[in-house]
């Protein structure tokens, strides 16, 4: 039988230590976020439906995005034991310059719609973390604005080729003059994908006030306060627009762009050139033959062609074919540091995060982006330790098995 007694005061004292409450609401909610999924939940509570759905959504039935994320879950790690992992190095060289972590911030459009700090929060957080930041052609901060906010950061410029070629190349010239070291040419948007959430929400630039948007804004007054009391949206690429996002994309994007155009762009650009949106081994090989510095396997976060190839599944074969001569980067579906480590193990030199960064931004501005980077960085380091590796160079295909869920029929 259990013998019971009253505890002595000296025994209770160690149990009665209370943590000092955090009075800053932003710090409190960001400290509570332990994963990118936690940041997403905070972001959804704080952001109106239309901009949140623009971030969250994908094309058509959103199958491509779901498959990309599922592919990262369908892996098995193979750890080595009894290795000295007291110190781990999470950095190495990407495109000839060092990075502190094997990921950077992907180019995202209309970013100040998610949070008024927008690209400035992303660029400054990336610079502080020692990782690249990519500014989108459809960004809401100018090239010069990003340069001025993060003059010591590693800034990349993402280019969409427009129907107006002269204006496109003016942006390239501005990026070069501003010291951006890498041009990220996106090639998977001849026309806009069918992003049905945006159509259903009537998502437009600038936001349209309807009965629905007003009702949705009532529990999120801070977003509207920030939006209405700060500078109006200014695009990196155009002075103004009045219409839906899909209308803007179809108006601007050029469906006639070819490999010859890409070769011409390469001749104009003085820095490194990476092609984003590669979805077949054949295209990867052709780009490598063209002499680009890197390719990014990406299906645009599932926002273009639904049921597109899964970039993570393409990775091993593309690395075997072109990895000796051309850096292979990966985008789409990354939600944890374990996803990043698995990508590096299978041969990627670098990865890009888009939604994961935007969830942090919506959750808390610059501090939210810092938190997203910290979460991913900590997960990268912890996963490496648990695998028994102390540097990125030690990661290899033997550390990861891609489990099969979708197998082509013979």
PDB file of C-alpha atoms in Angstrom, residues 16 67 76 82 115 120 144 161 168 180 218 230 243 283 296 304 319 387 392:
ATOM      1  CA  UNK A  16       6.854  26.742  -7.098  1.00  0.00           C
ATOM      2  CA  UNK A  67       2.211  16.017 -53.519  1.00  0.00           C
ATOM      3  CA  UNK A  76      13.260   7.589 -44.259  1.00  0.00           C
ATOM      4  CA  UNK A  82      28.779   7.286 -32.274  1.00  0.00           C
ATOM      5  CA  UNK A 115       2.333  42.359 -43.966  1.00  0.00           C
ATOM      6  CA  UNK A 120      12.207  44.860 -46.200  1.00  0.00           C
ATOM      7  CA  UNK A 144      16.798  50.206 -54.731  1.00  0.00           C
ATOM      8  CA  UNK A 161      10.311  38.201 -69.029  1.00  0.00           C
ATOM      9  CA  UNK A 168      12.260  43.785 -68.484  1.00  0.00           C
ATOM     10  CA  UNK A 180      22.466  42.227 -56.810  1.00  0.00           C
ATOM     11  CA  UNK A 218     -13.364  42.987 -38.219  1.00  0.00           C
ATOM     12  CA  UNK A 230       1.670  53.149 -44.334  1.00  0.00           C
ATOM     13  CA  UNK A 243      -7.436  44.769 -61.385  1.00  0.00           C
ATOM     14  CA  UNK A 283      15.503  20.703 -69.730  1.00  0.00           C
ATOM     15  CA  UNK A 296      16.180  25.470 -59.512  1.00  0.00           C
ATOM     16  CA  UNK A 304       1.107  26.995 -62.178  1.00  0.00           C
ATOM     17  CA  UNK A 319      21.967  15.774 -59.895  1.00  0.00           C
ATOM     18  CA  UNK A 387      22.104  11.776 -38.567  1.00  0.00           C
ATOM     19  CA  UNK A 392      26.851  19.628 -45.064  1.00  0.00           C
TER      20      UNK A 392
END
